[in-house]
Coordinates of C-alpha atoms in Angstrom, one line a residue:
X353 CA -27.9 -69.4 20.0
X354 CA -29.6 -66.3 19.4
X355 CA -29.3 -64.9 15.8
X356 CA -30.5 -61.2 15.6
X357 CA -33.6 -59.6 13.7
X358 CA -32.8 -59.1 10.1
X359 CA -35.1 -55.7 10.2
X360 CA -33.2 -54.5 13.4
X361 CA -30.0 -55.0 12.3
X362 CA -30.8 -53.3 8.8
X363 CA -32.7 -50.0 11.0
X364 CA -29.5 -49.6 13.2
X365 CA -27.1 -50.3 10.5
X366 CA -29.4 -47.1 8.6
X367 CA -28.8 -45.3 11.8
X368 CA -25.2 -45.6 12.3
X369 CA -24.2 -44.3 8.1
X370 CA -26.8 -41.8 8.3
X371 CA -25.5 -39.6 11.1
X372 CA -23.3 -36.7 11.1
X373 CA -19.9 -38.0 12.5
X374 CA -20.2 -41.1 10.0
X375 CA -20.0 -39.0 7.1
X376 CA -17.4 -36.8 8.7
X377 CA -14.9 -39.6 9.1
X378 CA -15.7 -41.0 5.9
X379 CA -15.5 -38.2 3.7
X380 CA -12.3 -36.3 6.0
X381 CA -11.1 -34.9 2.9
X382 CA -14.3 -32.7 1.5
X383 CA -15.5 -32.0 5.2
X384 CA -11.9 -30.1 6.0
X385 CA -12.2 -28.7 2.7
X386 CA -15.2 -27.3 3.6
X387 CA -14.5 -26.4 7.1
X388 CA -11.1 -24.3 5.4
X389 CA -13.8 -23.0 2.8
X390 CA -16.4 -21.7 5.4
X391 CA -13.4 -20.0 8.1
X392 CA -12.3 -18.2 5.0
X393 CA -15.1 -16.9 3.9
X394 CA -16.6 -15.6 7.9
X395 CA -12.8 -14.7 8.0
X396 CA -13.3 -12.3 4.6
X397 CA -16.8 -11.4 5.3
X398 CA -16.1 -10.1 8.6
X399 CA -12.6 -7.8 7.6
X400 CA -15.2 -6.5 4.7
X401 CA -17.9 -5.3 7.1
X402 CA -15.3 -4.0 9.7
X403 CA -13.5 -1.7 6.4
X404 CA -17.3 -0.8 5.8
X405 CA -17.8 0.4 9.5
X406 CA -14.8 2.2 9.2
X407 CA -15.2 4.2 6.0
X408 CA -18.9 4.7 7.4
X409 CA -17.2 6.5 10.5
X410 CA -14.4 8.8 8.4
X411 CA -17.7 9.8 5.7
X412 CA -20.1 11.1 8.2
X413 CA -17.0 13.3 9.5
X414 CA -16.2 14.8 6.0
X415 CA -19.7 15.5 5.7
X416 CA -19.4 17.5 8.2
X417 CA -16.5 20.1 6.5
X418 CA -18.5 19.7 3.5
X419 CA -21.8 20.8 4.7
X420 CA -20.2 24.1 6.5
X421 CA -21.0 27.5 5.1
X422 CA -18.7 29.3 3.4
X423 CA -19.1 33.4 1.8
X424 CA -20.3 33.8 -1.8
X425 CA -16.6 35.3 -2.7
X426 CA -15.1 32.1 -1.3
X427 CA -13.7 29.2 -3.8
X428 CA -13.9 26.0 -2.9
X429 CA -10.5 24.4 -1.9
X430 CA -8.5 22.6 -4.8
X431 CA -6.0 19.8 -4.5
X432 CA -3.9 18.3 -6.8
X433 CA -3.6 14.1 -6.4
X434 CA -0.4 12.6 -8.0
X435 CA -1.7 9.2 -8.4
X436 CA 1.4 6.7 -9.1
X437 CA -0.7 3.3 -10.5
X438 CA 1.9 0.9 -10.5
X439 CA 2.1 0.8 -6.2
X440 CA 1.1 -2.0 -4.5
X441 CA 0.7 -4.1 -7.2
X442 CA -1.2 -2.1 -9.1
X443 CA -4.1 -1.9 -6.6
X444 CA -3.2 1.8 -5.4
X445 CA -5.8 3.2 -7.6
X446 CA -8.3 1.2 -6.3
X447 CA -7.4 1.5 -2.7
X448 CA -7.8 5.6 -3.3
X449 CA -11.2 5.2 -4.8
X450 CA -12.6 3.1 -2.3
X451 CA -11.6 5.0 0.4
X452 CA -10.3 8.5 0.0
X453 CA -11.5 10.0 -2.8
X454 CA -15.3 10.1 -1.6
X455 CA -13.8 11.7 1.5
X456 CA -12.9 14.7 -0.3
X457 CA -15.9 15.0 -2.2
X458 CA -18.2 14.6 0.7
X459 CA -15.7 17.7 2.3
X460 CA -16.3 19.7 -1.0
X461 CA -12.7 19.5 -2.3
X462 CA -12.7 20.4 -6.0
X463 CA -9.8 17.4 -7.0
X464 CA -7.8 17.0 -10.0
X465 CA -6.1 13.7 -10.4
X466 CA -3.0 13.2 -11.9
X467 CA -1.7 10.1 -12.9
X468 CA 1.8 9.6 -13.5
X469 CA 3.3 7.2 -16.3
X470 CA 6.9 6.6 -15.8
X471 CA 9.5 6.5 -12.9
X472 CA 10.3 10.2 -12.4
X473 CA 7.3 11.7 -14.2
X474 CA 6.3 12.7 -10.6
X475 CA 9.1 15.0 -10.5
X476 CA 8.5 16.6 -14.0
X477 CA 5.1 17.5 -13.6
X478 CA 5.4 19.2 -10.3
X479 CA 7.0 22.0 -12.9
X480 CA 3.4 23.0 -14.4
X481 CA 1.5 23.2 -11.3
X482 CA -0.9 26.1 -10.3
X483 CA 0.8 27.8 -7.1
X484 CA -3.1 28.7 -6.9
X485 CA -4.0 25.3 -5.4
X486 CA -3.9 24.7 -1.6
X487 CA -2.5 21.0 -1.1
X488 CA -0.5 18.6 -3.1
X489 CA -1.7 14.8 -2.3
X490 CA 0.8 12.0 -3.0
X491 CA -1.1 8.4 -3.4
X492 CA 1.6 5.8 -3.8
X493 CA 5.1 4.4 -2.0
X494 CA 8.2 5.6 -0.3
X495 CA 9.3 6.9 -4.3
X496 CA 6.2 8.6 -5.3
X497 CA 7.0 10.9 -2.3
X498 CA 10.4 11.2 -3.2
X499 CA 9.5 12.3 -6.3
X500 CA 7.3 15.1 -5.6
X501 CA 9.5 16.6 -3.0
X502 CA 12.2 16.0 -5.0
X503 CA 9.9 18.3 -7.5
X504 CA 8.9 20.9 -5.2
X505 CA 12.4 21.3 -3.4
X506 CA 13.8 22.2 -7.2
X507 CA 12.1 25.3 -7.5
X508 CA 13.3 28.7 -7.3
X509 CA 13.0 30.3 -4.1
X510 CA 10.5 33.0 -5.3
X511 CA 8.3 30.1 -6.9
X512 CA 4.8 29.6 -4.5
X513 CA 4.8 26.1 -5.4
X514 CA 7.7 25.7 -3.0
X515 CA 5.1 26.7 -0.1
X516 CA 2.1 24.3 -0.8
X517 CA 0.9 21.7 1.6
X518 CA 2.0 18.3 1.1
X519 CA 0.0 15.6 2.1
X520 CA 0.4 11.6 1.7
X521 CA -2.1 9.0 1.3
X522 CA -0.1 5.3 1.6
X523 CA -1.1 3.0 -0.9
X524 CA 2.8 1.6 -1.4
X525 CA 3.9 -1.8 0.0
X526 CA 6.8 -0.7 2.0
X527 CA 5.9 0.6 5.2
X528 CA 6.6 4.3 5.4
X529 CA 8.8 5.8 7.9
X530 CA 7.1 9.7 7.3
X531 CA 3.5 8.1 7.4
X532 CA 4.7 6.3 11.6
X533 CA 6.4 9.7 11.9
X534 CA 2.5 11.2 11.5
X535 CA -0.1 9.1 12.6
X536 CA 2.3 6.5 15.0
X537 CA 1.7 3.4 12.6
X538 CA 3.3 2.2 9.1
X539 CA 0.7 -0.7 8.8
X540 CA -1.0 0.4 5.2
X541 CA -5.4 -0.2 5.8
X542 CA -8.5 1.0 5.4
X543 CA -8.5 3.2 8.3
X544 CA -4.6 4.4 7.8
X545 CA -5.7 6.0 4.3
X546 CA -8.5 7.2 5.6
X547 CA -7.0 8.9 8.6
X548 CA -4.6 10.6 5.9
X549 CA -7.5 12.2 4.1
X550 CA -8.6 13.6 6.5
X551 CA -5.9 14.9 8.1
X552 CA -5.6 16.9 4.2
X553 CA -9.0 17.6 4.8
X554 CA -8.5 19.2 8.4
X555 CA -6.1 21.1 6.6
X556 CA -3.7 21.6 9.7
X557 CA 0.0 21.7 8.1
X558 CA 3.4 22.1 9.8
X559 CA 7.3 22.9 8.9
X560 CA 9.5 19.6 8.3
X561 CA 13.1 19.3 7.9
X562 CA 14.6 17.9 4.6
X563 CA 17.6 16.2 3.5
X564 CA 19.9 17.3 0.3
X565 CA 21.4 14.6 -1.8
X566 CA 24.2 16.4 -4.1
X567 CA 25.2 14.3 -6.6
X568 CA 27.7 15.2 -9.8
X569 CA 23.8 16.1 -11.1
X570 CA 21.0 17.3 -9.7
X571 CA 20.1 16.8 -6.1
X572 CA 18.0 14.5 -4.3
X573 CA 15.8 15.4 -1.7
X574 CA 14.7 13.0 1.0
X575 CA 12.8 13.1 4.5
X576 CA 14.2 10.2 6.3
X577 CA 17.7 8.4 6.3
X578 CA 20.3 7.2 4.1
X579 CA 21.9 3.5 4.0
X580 CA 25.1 1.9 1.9
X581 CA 26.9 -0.8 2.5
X582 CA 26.4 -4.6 3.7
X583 CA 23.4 -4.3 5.3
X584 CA 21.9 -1.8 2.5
X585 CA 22.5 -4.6 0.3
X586 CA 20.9 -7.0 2.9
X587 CA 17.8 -4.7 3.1
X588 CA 17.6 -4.4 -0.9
X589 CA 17.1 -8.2 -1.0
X590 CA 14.4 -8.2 1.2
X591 CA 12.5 -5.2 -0.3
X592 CA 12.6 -7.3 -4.0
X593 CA 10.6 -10.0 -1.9
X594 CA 12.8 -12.7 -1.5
X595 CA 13.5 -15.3 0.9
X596 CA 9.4 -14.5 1.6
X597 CA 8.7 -18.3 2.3
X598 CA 10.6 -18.6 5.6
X599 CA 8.5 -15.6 7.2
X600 CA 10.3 -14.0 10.1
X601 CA 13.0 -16.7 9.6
X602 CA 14.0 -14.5 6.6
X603 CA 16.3 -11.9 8.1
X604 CA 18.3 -14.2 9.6
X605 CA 19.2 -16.3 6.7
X606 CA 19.3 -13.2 4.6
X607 CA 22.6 -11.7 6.8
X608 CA 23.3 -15.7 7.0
X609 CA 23.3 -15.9 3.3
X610 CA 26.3 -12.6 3.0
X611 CA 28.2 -14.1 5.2
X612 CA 28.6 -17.9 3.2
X613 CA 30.8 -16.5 0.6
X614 CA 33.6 -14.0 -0.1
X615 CA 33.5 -13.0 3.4
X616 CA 33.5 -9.6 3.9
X617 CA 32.0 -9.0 0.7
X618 CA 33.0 -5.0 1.0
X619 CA 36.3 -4.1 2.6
X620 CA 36.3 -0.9 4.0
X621 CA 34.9 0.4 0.6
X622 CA 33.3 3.8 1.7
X623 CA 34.9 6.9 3.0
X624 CA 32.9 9.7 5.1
X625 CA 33.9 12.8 5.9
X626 CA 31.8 14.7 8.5
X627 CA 31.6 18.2 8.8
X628 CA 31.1 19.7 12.4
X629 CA 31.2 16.4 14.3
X630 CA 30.8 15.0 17.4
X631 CA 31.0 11.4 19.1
X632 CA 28.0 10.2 20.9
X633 CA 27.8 10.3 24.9
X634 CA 24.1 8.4 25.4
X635 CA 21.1 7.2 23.9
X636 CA 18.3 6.3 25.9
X637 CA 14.8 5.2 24.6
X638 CA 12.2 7.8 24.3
X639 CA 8.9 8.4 23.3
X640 CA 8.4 11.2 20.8
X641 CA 4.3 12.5 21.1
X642 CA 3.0 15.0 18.9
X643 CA 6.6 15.0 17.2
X644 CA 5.2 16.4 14.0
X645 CA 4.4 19.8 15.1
X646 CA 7.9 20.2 16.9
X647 CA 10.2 23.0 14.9
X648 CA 11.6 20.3 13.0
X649 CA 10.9 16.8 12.4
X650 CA 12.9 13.9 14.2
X651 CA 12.9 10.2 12.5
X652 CA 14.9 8.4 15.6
X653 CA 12.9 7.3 18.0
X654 CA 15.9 7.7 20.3
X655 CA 16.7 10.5 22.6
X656 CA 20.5 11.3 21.5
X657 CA 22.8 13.7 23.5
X658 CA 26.2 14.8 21.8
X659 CA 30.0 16.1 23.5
X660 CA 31.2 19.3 22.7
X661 CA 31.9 19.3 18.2
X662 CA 35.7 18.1 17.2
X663 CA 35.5 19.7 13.8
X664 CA 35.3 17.6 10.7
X665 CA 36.2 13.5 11.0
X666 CA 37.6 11.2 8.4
X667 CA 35.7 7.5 8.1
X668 CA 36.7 4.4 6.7
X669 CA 34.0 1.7 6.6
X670 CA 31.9 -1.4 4.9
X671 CA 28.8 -0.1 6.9
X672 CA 26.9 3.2 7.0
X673 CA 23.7 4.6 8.1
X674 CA 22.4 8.4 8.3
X675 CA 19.1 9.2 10.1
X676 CA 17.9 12.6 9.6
X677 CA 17.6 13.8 13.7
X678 CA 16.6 16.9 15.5
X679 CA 18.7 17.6 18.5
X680 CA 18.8 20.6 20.9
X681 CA 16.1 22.0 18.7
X682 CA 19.0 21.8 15.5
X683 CA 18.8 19.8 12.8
X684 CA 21.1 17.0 12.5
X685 CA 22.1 13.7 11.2
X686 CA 22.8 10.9 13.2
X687 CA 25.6 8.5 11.6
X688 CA 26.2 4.8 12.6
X689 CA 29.1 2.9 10.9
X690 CA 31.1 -0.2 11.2
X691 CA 33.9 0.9 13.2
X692 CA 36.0 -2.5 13.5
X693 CA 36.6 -5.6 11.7
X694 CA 32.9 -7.3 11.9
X695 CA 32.7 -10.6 12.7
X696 CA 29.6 -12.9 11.1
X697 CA 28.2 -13.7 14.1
X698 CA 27.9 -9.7 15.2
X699 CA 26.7 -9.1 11.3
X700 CA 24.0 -11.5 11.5
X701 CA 23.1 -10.7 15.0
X702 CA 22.9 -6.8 14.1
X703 CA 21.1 -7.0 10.9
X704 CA 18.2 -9.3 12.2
X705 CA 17.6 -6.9 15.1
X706 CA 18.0 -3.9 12.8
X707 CA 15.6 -5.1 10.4
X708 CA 13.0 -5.9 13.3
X709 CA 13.7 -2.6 13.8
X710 CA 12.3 -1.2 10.5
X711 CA 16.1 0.2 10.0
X712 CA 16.0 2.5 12.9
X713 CA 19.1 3.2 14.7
X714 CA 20.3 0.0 17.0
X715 CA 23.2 0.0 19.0
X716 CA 25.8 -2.4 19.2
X717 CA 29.1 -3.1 20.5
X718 CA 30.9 -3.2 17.0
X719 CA 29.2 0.2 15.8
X720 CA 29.9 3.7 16.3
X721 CA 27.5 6.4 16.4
X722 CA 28.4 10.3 15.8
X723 CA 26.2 13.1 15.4
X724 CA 27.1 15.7 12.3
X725 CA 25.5 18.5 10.5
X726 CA 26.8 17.5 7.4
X727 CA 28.7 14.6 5.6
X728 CA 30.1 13.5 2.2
X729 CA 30.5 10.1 1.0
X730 CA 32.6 8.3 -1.6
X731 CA 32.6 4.9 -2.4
X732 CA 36.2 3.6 -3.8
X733 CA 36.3 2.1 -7.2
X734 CA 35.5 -1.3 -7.7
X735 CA 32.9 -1.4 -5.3
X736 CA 29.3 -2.5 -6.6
X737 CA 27.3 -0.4 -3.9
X738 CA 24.2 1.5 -4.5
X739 CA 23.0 3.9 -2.0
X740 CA 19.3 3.6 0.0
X741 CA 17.7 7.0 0.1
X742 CA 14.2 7.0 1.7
X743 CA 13.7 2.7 0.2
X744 CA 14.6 4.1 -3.2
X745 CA 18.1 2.6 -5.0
X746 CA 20.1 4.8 -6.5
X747 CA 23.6 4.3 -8.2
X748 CA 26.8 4.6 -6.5
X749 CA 28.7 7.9 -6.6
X750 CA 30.2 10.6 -4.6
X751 CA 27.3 12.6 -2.4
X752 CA 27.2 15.5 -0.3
X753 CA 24.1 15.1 2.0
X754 CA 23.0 18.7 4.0
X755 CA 19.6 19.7 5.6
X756 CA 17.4 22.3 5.2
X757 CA 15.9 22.6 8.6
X758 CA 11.5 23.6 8.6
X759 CA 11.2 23.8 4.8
X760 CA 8.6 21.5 3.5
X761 CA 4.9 22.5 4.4
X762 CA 3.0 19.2 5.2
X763 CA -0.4 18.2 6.3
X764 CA -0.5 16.6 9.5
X765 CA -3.6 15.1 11.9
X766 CA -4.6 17.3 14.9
X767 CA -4.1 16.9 18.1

C-alpha cells in the first residue's frame, strides 16, 4: 500500500477550504444575505441616479423661462401652492421640495406656500386669496383637489378668483383620474411631478367641465365620477389598504369576501331619477389624444353614442356609477347601474375587471348604461351607504348632481 504525503494532503486540503465556492456552501446563509444586500442596494442606487437624470433634464428647461427677458413694468408671475402635508404618508412635502419647487424658482416664479392643517382647510382659505395671482397649485391627493375646487367653484360669479388657473402637482397615493386625463399616466414619480410643473410653468391653461354635488348643505364640486353602492363599498376597502398581502389576488377576494355573508348586503337600496335621459345604443373603445384641450373634458375612455332623449327615468338599484362624459360636444353624465338581480359570480367577476379598470366604465351583461344631463339620488332608510365622489367618502343623503360645462381654468402640458 501506498499511504499519501502528509504535506500534500495538508496543501490540498488548504486548497479545497480556501476557495471561493467552499465558503459559499458553507456559509449559504450570510452569502444570500449579502447577495439580497448588494441587488438592493445597485437596485436603489441606480432608481436614485435615473430620478437625478431626470430632474437634471426638467431644470435646464425651467432655466430656460427663467433666463428670458421680461420689460421693467413687468412683475414677475406669482403662484399660490396649497400644500396638504399629511399625503402620501406624510412624504408630500418632501416629494415637492425635491422636485418641483426648484422648478419654479429656476423659471422665476415668485411662490407662496400654503400649508393646510385640517381636512377642509383647503376649502376655507381659497376665501382670502389675491385674485391678483396667476395660478393656484394643488400638491396633495384626489381630496386636496376637491377641496380647492370645491373653494373656488363657491365664489360669486363677479369674484376673479373664480377665473385663476388651476394646476396639480400629485404627491397623493391614489392614482388620479384628472392627472391620466392630462399627461396619459396616473403612476405618481419623479418625472410625473415634474412634468406637472412645468406644464404650470408653460402656463398653457384650458376650460374643464365640473360636476355639482347638492346636498341638504352646501355643494360639492367634483371633476370626475361618482360611485354608491356594493362596489363603492368594495372600492372603500381597498383604498383603506386592506387585503394588501395577496397583491393582485386582492380584488378578487375583496368582491369574494361581500358575497360570504348576508347576501345581497344592499337590496335595491338607491333610487335615481334622471333628468333628460336616454338608453345607450353602443360603446366602442377609443382613444382620446389631446382630450384636455377639447371644449369640455371627457373622463371615459369610451366613445358613447346615445337614442333620441325619453324624458326623465325612474331607477331602483344596489349599484350605481356616474362618469362625468362629453358627448356630441355636450356635457353629460354617463350612468351604469345594476339593472337585475346580480348573481355572486357576475359581482365578483364585474368588480375584479372594474377595479383593473381603475373604476372606469365596463360593460357587462347584468348592467345598464344610460346617458343623462342630470340625476338625483336617494338612498332609502336603513341603508349604511356613503357615497364616492372623486376617492373622497362622504355620508349618505339625498343629492342632486348637475354640470357646469367649460368652467374651471386649468393648467395643462402643450402639445
Amino acid at each position: 500500500k501506498i499511504s499519501k504525503c502528509p504535506v500534500a494532503t495538508h496543501v490540498n486540503n488548504q486548497e479545497e477550504h480556501g476557495s471561493m465556492l467552499f465558503t459559499l456552501r458553507k456559509h449559504w446563509k450570510k452569502s444570500l444575505f449579502a447577495a439580497c444586500s448588494i441587488t438592493y442596494a445597485f437596485h436603489y442606487g441606480s432608481q436614485r441616479f435615473r430620478e437625478y437624470l431626470t430632474r437634471r433634464k426638467y431644470f435646464f428647461a425651467a432655466q430656460n423661462y427663467g433666463e428670458a427677458f421680461i420689460s421693467p413694468l413687468d412683475k414677475p408671475r406669482r403662484l399660490y401652492v396649497v400644500l396638504n402635508p399629511a399625503a402620501s404618508n406624510r412624504k408630500a412635502k418632501k416629494l415637492f421640495q425635491t422636485n418641483a419647487a426648484p422648478l419654479f424658482y429656476l423659471a422665476g416664479i415668485d411662490v407662496t406656500y400654503i400649508q393646510t392643517d385640517y381636512e377642509g382647510h383647503a376649502k376655507t382659505i381659497v376665501n382670502y386669496f389675491d385674485p391678483t395671482i396667476d395660478g393656484i397649485v394643488v400638491v396633495g391627493g384626489n381630496g386636496t383637489i376637491q377641496e380647492v375646487v370645491t373653494g373656488i367653484m363657491r365664489q360669486d360669479e363677479k369674484n376673479p378668483v373664480i377665473n385663476i388657473p388651476v394646476g396639480i402637482v400629485p404627491t397623493g397615493e391614489q392614482s388620479n383620474a384628472l392627472f391620466k386625463r392630462l399627461f396619459g399616466s396616473d403612476v405618481i414619480n419623479v418625472k410625473a411631478i415634474c412634468e406637472s410643473a412645468m406644464a404650470i410653468i408653460q402656463g398653457q391653461s384650458s376650460l374643464f367641465d365640473v360636476v355639482e354635488v347638492k346636498t341638504d348643505q352646501k355643494s360639492v364640486f367634483a371633476l370626475n365620477s361618482i360611485h354608491v353602492g356594493l362596489h363603492q363599498q368594495v372600492k372603500e376597502r381597498l383604498d383603506d389598504g386592506k387585503y394588501w398581502i395577496l397583491g393582485p389576488l386582492k380584488r378578487y377576494f375583496a368582491c369574494g369576501w361581500k358575497t360570504i355573508k348576508n347576501w345581497p348586503p344592499i337590496e335595491n337600496g338607491i333610487s335615481v331619477t334622471c333628468n333628460k335621459c336616454s338608453p345607450l345604443s353602443s360603446a366602442t373603445p377609443q382613444e382620446q389624444p389631446n382630450s384636455h384641450l377639447s371644449k369640455a373634458a371627457c373622463y371615459t375612455d369610451k366613445k358613447l353614442t346615445q337614442k333620441e332623449s325619453v324624458g326623465s327615468n325612474k331607477i331602483t338599484t344596489c349599484g350605481l356609477s356616474v362618469w362625468l362624459t362629453e358627448l356630441d360636444q355636450r356635457s353629460s353624465f354617463t350612468v351604469q347601474y345594476n339593472a337585475d338581480e346580480v348573481s355572486k359570480t357576475e359581482f365578483i367577476q364585474h368588480g375584479a375587471q372594474w377595479i383593473k379598470n381603475k373604476y372606469k366604465h365596463t360593460p357587462a351583461d347584468h348592467l345598464k348604461t344610460v346617458i343623462c344631463d342630470e340625476l338625483s339620488i336617494t338612498l332609502n332608510k336603513g341603508q349604511e351607504l356613503s357615497y364616492d365622489i372623486d376617492g373622497e367618502i362622504y355620508d349618505g343623503r339625498p343629492i342632486h348632481v348637475s354640470v357646469y360645462p367649460r368652467k374651471l381654468h386649468m393648467f395643462v402640458p402643450k402639445k
